[in-house]
Short mmCIF file of C-alpha atoms in Angstrom, two decimals:
data_model
loop_
_atom_site.label_atom_id
_atom_site.label_comp_id
_atom_site.label_asym_id
_atom_site.label_seq_id
_atom_site.Cartn_x
_atom_site.Cartn_y
_atom_site.Cartn_z
CA MET A 208 -101.27 -14.60 -54.89
CA SER A 209 -99.97 -11.16 -55.92
CA LYS A 210 -98.15 -10.74 -59.22
CA ARG A 211 -94.97 -9.75 -57.36
CA ARG A 212 -94.91 -12.94 -55.18
CA LYS A 213 -95.83 -15.07 -58.20
CA SER A 214 -92.95 -13.63 -60.24
CA GLN A 215 -90.53 -14.13 -57.32
CA ARG A 216 -91.58 -17.76 -56.96
CA THR A 217 -91.28 -18.31 -60.71
CA ALA A 218 -87.79 -16.82 -60.67
CA ALA A 219 -86.76 -19.01 -57.76
CA ASP A 220 -88.14 -22.11 -59.48
CA THR A 221 -86.27 -21.42 -62.68
CA ALA A 222 -82.93 -20.38 -61.11
CA PRO A 223 -80.23 -23.01 -61.29
CA ARG A 224 -79.88 -24.88 -58.03
CA ARG A 225 -76.55 -24.36 -56.29
CA GLU A 226 -74.88 -27.65 -55.66
CA LYS A 227 -74.37 -28.20 -51.92
CA VAL A 228 -70.76 -28.80 -51.00
CA ARG A 229 -70.32 -31.52 -48.40
CA ASP A 230 -67.58 -30.78 -45.86
CA ILE A 231 -65.55 -33.72 -44.61
CA PHE A 232 -63.26 -33.51 -41.57
CA VAL A 233 -59.76 -34.94 -42.09
CA PRO A 234 -58.01 -35.36 -38.72
CA ARG A 235 -54.51 -35.61 -40.25
CA PRO A 236 -54.53 -33.27 -43.24
CA PHE A 237 -50.74 -33.32 -43.64
CA ASP A 238 -50.41 -37.12 -43.43
CA GLY A 239 -48.01 -38.36 -46.08
CA LEU A 240 -45.96 -35.19 -46.34
CA VAL A 241 -42.29 -35.62 -45.39
CA ASP A 242 -42.35 -32.73 -42.92
CA GLU A 243 -45.85 -33.27 -41.45
CA PRO A 244 -44.80 -31.98 -37.93
CA GLU A 245 -43.30 -28.81 -39.45
CA TRP A 246 -46.47 -28.12 -41.49
CA ILE A 247 -48.42 -28.40 -38.23
CA ALA A 248 -45.97 -26.16 -36.34
CA LEU A 249 -46.12 -23.46 -39.02
CA ARG A 250 -49.89 -23.52 -38.94
CA GLU A 251 -50.38 -23.57 -35.17
CA LEU A 252 -47.20 -22.32 -33.43
CA VAL A 253 -45.18 -19.92 -35.58
CA PRO A 254 -46.18 -16.30 -36.22
CA ALA A 255 -43.91 -15.36 -39.13
CA ALA A 256 -42.10 -17.84 -41.35
CA SER A 257 -41.99 -18.88 -44.98
CA ALA A 258 -40.79 -21.81 -47.07
CA PRO A 259 -40.52 -22.33 -50.83
CA LEU A 260 -42.75 -25.02 -52.39
CA ARG A 261 -42.03 -27.09 -55.50
CA LEU A 262 -44.91 -27.82 -57.84
CA ALA A 263 -45.54 -31.34 -59.04
CA PRO A 264 -44.42 -32.00 -62.68
CA ALA A 265 -47.97 -31.93 -64.01
CA LEU A 266 -48.48 -28.40 -62.63
CA VAL A 267 -45.13 -27.21 -63.94
CA GLU A 268 -46.20 -28.45 -67.39
CA GLU A 269 -49.54 -26.58 -67.11
CA PHE A 270 -48.44 -23.32 -65.42
CA GLY A 271 -44.71 -23.22 -65.96
CA ASP A 272 -42.03 -23.31 -63.29
CA ARG A 273 -43.78 -20.70 -61.15
CA SER A 274 -42.33 -19.60 -57.80
CA ALA A 275 -44.63 -20.70 -54.95
CA THR A 276 -44.09 -19.81 -51.32
CA LEU A 277 -45.77 -21.12 -48.15
CA ALA A 278 -46.31 -18.39 -45.53
CA THR A 279 -47.58 -18.74 -42.02
CA VAL A 280 -49.94 -15.85 -42.60
CA LEU A 281 -50.64 -13.30 -45.40
CA PRO A 282 -52.06 -9.76 -45.24
CA MET A 283 -55.62 -9.81 -43.83
CA ALA A 284 -55.19 -13.61 -43.37
CA ALA A 285 -55.77 -14.01 -47.11
CA PRO A 286 -55.62 -17.62 -48.37
CA ALA A 287 -53.38 -16.68 -51.35
CA ILE A 288 -51.93 -13.77 -53.28
CA THR A 289 -50.22 -13.49 -56.64
CA LYS A 290 -47.49 -10.97 -57.33
CA PRO A 291 -47.14 -8.96 -60.57
CA ASP A 292 -44.04 -10.99 -61.49
CA GLY A 293 -46.00 -14.26 -61.28
CA ARG A 294 -44.90 -15.39 -57.83
CA VAL A 295 -47.64 -16.88 -55.68
CA LEU A 296 -47.91 -17.15 -51.89
CA ILE A 297 -50.34 -19.25 -49.88
CA GLY A 298 -51.18 -18.65 -46.26
CA LEU A 299 -51.45 -21.44 -43.69
CA GLN A 300 -53.28 -19.36 -41.11
CA ARG A 301 -56.55 -18.02 -42.57
CA HIS A 302 -60.07 -17.10 -41.58
CA GLN A 303 -62.15 -19.48 -43.72
CA GLN A 304 -61.44 -23.17 -43.86
CA SER A 305 -63.08 -26.50 -44.47
CA GLY A 306 -62.58 -29.74 -42.58
CA ASP A 307 -59.59 -30.65 -44.77
CA VAL A 308 -56.77 -28.13 -44.42
CA SER A 309 -54.71 -29.86 -47.11
CA ARG A 310 -57.52 -29.51 -49.64
CA ASP A 311 -58.01 -25.86 -48.68
CA LEU A 312 -54.35 -25.06 -49.25
CA ALA A 313 -54.18 -26.96 -52.52
CA GLU A 314 -57.22 -25.10 -53.83
CA ALA A 315 -55.72 -21.76 -52.75
CA LEU A 316 -52.53 -22.54 -54.62
CA LEU A 317 -54.41 -23.65 -57.76
CA CYS A 318 -56.59 -20.54 -57.67
CA ALA A 319 -53.48 -18.35 -57.38
CA LEU A 320 -51.83 -20.11 -60.32
CA ARG A 321 -54.95 -19.57 -62.45
CA THR A 322 -55.17 -15.87 -61.54
CA GLU A 323 -53.46 -13.25 -63.71
CA PRO A 324 -50.22 -12.07 -62.08
CA GLY A 325 -50.99 -9.24 -59.69
CA GLY A 326 -54.70 -9.95 -59.76
CA GLN A 327 -57.06 -10.60 -56.83
CA VAL A 328 -57.18 -14.32 -55.98
CA ALA A 329 -60.68 -15.66 -55.30
CA VAL A 330 -60.69 -18.82 -53.19
CA PRO A 331 -63.95 -20.67 -52.22
CA PRO A 332 -64.43 -21.24 -48.49
CA LEU A 333 -65.53 -24.80 -49.14
CA PRO A 334 -63.64 -26.12 -52.16
CA GLY A 335 -65.37 -29.53 -52.34
CA PRO A 336 -63.60 -32.68 -53.57
CA GLY A 337 -60.39 -32.25 -55.50
CA PRO A 338 -56.61 -32.42 -55.33
CA ARG A 339 -54.78 -31.96 -52.04
CA LEU A 340 -51.27 -30.78 -51.20
CA GLN A 341 -50.06 -34.37 -51.46
CA ASP A 342 -51.26 -34.39 -55.11
CA ILE A 343 -49.90 -31.07 -56.37
CA LEU A 344 -46.51 -30.67 -54.64
CA ALA A 345 -43.18 -32.30 -55.27
CA ASP A 346 -42.82 -33.25 -51.59
CA GLY A 347 -39.64 -32.81 -49.61
CA PRO A 348 -38.32 -31.25 -46.40
CA LEU A 349 -39.44 -27.65 -45.85
CA ASP A 350 -36.63 -25.08 -46.07
CA ILE A 351 -38.06 -22.80 -43.41
CA THR A 352 -37.02 -19.16 -42.97
CA MET A 353 -38.01 -17.55 -39.70
CA HIS A 354 -38.89 -13.84 -39.87
CA GLU A 355 -38.93 -11.22 -37.11
CA GLY A 356 -41.63 -9.29 -39.01
CA PHE A 357 -43.87 -9.48 -42.06
CA GLU A 358 -41.71 -7.42 -44.38
CA PHE A 359 -41.39 -10.54 -46.57
CA TRP A 360 -44.93 -9.79 -47.76
CA LEU A 361 -43.80 -6.66 -49.56
CA ASP A 362 -42.35 -6.00 -52.99
CA PRO A 363 -39.42 -3.56 -53.20
CA GLY A 364 -40.62 -0.01 -52.50
CA ALA A 365 -44.08 -1.03 -51.33
CA GLY A 366 -43.21 -0.12 -47.76
CA ASP A 367 -42.89 3.52 -48.77
CA ASP A 368 -46.70 3.76 -48.89
CA PRO A 369 -47.73 5.23 -45.45
CA SER A 370 -50.91 3.10 -45.30
CA VAL A 371 -48.97 -0.06 -46.08
CA GLN A 372 -46.33 0.83 -43.50
CA ALA A 373 -49.01 1.46 -40.85
CA SER A 374 -50.65 -1.91 -41.59
CA LEU A 375 -47.28 -3.65 -41.44
CA GLU A 376 -46.45 -2.05 -38.09
CA ARG A 377 -49.75 -3.26 -36.64
CA ALA A 378 -49.10 -6.83 -37.86
CA ASN A 379 -45.52 -6.79 -36.52
CA ALA A 380 -46.71 -5.56 -33.14
CA ALA A 381 -48.71 -8.79 -32.72
CA ILE A 382 -45.67 -11.06 -33.19
CA TYR A 383 -44.13 -12.73 -30.16
CA PRO A 384 -40.42 -13.76 -30.43
CA THR A 385 -40.16 -17.33 -31.75
CA VAL A 386 -37.03 -19.41 -32.42
CA ARG A 387 -36.81 -22.70 -34.25
CA LEU A 388 -34.72 -25.13 -32.18
CA THR A 389 -32.19 -27.49 -33.74
CA ALA A 390 -32.33 -30.04 -30.92
CA ALA A 391 -35.55 -31.60 -32.20
CA LYS A 392 -37.48 -31.30 -35.46
CA ALA A 393 -40.59 -29.11 -35.16
CA ALA A 394 -39.61 -27.82 -31.71
CA TYR A 395 -39.98 -24.06 -31.12
CA TRP A 396 -39.16 -21.70 -28.29
CA CYS A 397 -41.34 -18.63 -27.88
CA GLN A 398 -41.58 -15.78 -25.47
CA VAL A 399 -44.94 -14.44 -24.37
CA PRO A 400 -45.65 -11.84 -21.69
CA GLU A 401 -44.12 -12.90 -18.35
CA LYS A 402 -43.06 -16.40 -19.46
CA ALA A 403 -41.54 -18.47 -22.23
CA HIS A 404 -42.45 -21.84 -23.70
CA VAL A 405 -40.99 -24.72 -25.65
CA ARG A 406 -43.58 -26.49 -27.83
CA TRP A 407 -42.73 -29.58 -29.82
CA VAL A 408 -44.87 -31.30 -32.44
CA LEU A 409 -44.18 -35.00 -31.93
CA PRO A 410 -44.02 -37.06 -35.13
CA GLU A 411 -45.29 -40.31 -33.71
CA ASP A 412 -48.83 -41.68 -33.55
CA GLU A 413 -50.78 -40.23 -30.64
CA ASP A 414 -51.10 -43.44 -28.58
CA ALA A 415 -47.41 -44.24 -28.81
CA ALA A 416 -46.41 -40.66 -28.02
CA LEU A 417 -48.84 -40.53 -25.06
CA ASP A 418 -47.51 -43.78 -23.62
CA ALA A 419 -43.92 -42.52 -23.89
CA LEU A 420 -44.85 -39.22 -22.15
CA ALA A 421 -46.65 -41.21 -19.47
CA ARG A 422 -43.55 -43.32 -18.79
CA LEU A 423 -41.50 -40.13 -18.41
CA GLY A 424 -44.17 -38.61 -16.19
CA ALA A 425 -44.21 -41.64 -13.91
CA ALA A 426 -40.43 -41.47 -13.69
CA GLY A 427 -40.48 -37.79 -12.82
CA SER A 428 -38.47 -36.82 -15.92
CA LEU A 429 -41.08 -34.88 -17.86
CA THR A 430 -39.60 -31.43 -17.34
CA LEU A 431 -36.71 -29.69 -19.11
CA GLY A 432 -34.78 -29.10 -15.87
CA GLU A 433 -34.93 -26.80 -12.87
CA GLN A 434 -37.37 -23.93 -12.89
CA THR A 435 -39.31 -25.56 -15.76
CA LYS A 436 -42.77 -27.04 -15.73
CA PHE A 437 -44.56 -29.46 -18.05
CA ALA A 438 -47.62 -27.34 -18.75
CA GLY A 439 -49.62 -29.95 -20.65
CA MET A 440 -50.16 -30.68 -24.30
CA PHE A 441 -52.61 -30.19 -27.12
CA ARG A 442 -53.65 -32.18 -30.14
CA ALA A 443 -53.22 -30.52 -33.51
CA HIS A 444 -53.98 -32.20 -36.84
CA GLY A 445 -53.59 -35.68 -35.40
CA ARG A 446 -50.34 -35.12 -33.53
CA LEU A 447 -49.46 -34.35 -29.88
CA VAL A 448 -47.75 -31.08 -28.96
CA PRO A 449 -46.27 -31.05 -25.43
CA VAL A 450 -45.68 -27.59 -23.89
CA TRP A 451 -43.22 -26.54 -21.21
CA ASP A 452 -43.24 -23.34 -19.16
CA LEU A 453 -39.78 -21.80 -18.87
CA PRO A 454 -38.13 -18.86 -17.08
CA GLU A 455 -38.73 -15.74 -19.09
CA GLU A 456 -35.17 -14.41 -18.81
CA THR A 457 -33.36 -17.50 -20.18
CA PRO A 458 -32.61 -17.16 -23.91
CA ALA A 459 -33.71 -19.66 -26.53
CA ALA A 460 -30.18 -20.97 -27.21
CA ASP A 461 -29.89 -22.18 -23.59
CA TRP A 462 -32.71 -24.66 -24.17
CA GLU A 463 -31.06 -26.54 -26.98
CA ASP A 464 -29.32 -29.00 -24.69
CA PRO A 465 -32.25 -29.60 -22.31
CA VAL A 466 -34.53 -30.27 -25.30
CA ALA A 467 -31.91 -32.61 -26.82
CA GLN A 468 -31.67 -34.51 -23.50
CA PHE A 469 -35.44 -34.76 -23.27
CA ALA A 470 -35.62 -35.97 -26.86
CA LYS A 471 -33.21 -38.74 -25.92
CA ARG A 472 -35.31 -39.75 -22.92
CA TYR A 473 -38.44 -39.63 -25.02
CA ALA A 474 -36.92 -41.87 -27.68
CA GLU A 475 -35.94 -44.42 -25.03
CA ALA A 476 -39.45 -44.34 -23.54
CA LEU A 477 -40.90 -44.69 -27.01
CA ALA A 478 -38.87 -47.83 -27.62
CA ALA A 479 -40.17 -49.57 -24.45
CA THR A 480 -42.52 -52.45 -25.27
CA ASP A 481 -43.75 -53.56 -21.83
CA PRO A 482 -47.24 -52.49 -20.77
CA LEU A 483 -47.61 -49.37 -18.61
CA ASP A 484 -47.50 -50.11 -14.90
CA ALA A 485 -49.95 -48.58 -12.41
CA ALA A 486 -47.94 -45.38 -12.08
CA GLY A 487 -47.66 -45.09 -15.85
CA ARG A 488 -51.41 -45.56 -16.28
CA ARG A 489 -52.09 -42.86 -13.69
CA ALA A 490 -49.65 -40.55 -15.41
CA ARG A 491 -51.36 -41.26 -18.73
CA GLN A 492 -54.76 -40.35 -17.30
CA GLY A 493 -53.32 -37.20 -15.86
CA LEU A 494 -51.92 -36.21 -19.25
CA LEU A 495 -55.22 -36.83 -20.94
CA GLY A 496 -56.97 -34.62 -18.37
CA ARG A 497 -54.69 -31.72 -19.31
CA GLN A 498 -55.03 -32.11 -23.06
CA LEU A 499 -56.64 -29.66 -25.44
CA THR A 500 -57.62 -30.26 -29.05
CA LEU A 501 -57.11 -27.64 -31.73
CA ARG A 502 -59.26 -27.77 -34.86
#
């Protein structure tokens, strides 16, 4: 064996072994949070929104009463940033993630709190075991602010930088109009090229929600009215998200009443306790055949 190869092998043998991080998939990462459907909606449906977060008492004692903000996405899809004044932001939509979104977000927040204000936040792609959002937040309803653009990223005067402005314009150009509806919690209208949608993150367990939708499908009451179509549904973080195709020209406000009426029909179907009949079972199979799963 050559001296070079021998020295390389010796160095490899003496180097500390890196502990392998085991990744575990958690199908309902936001389970236990008061606004679980809204967390899912902000991660999967909404392009630009933010909400303040309250740290748990133990973190306030350790880091002080720092300002923490949840954002749908941050510049370059960063997991977290810290501002010179000590404010921290964490991004729901990011490039690297493990099988437990709640653990990822908690680690991003902790890393930001430990970073010097204004410094670069380093977040591991696989954080390993540790506290989750449910452990480090004082839970409560999310006070969501919808944004038409990503200007909320910037500190005062930062937009004067031509390169920053150009980056912001590119990010804003990718946003499609999205409106948070009041008729149902975690229901959002959005407009994409040539059509519009309503998408609603249902709060119930998947089997119960699917049975209720199947009852409505069998009864022919699964749409939001004329010129609308039930497009299907997807599964996101352990919850069902039905989607409706809508006329492009009808504004978001006009869908408040149809969504409220559907929510009423859905609640009645959800309360039914008798087994699905043959038509209901066929409708259920049809819904399953049009279902996608997001991970």
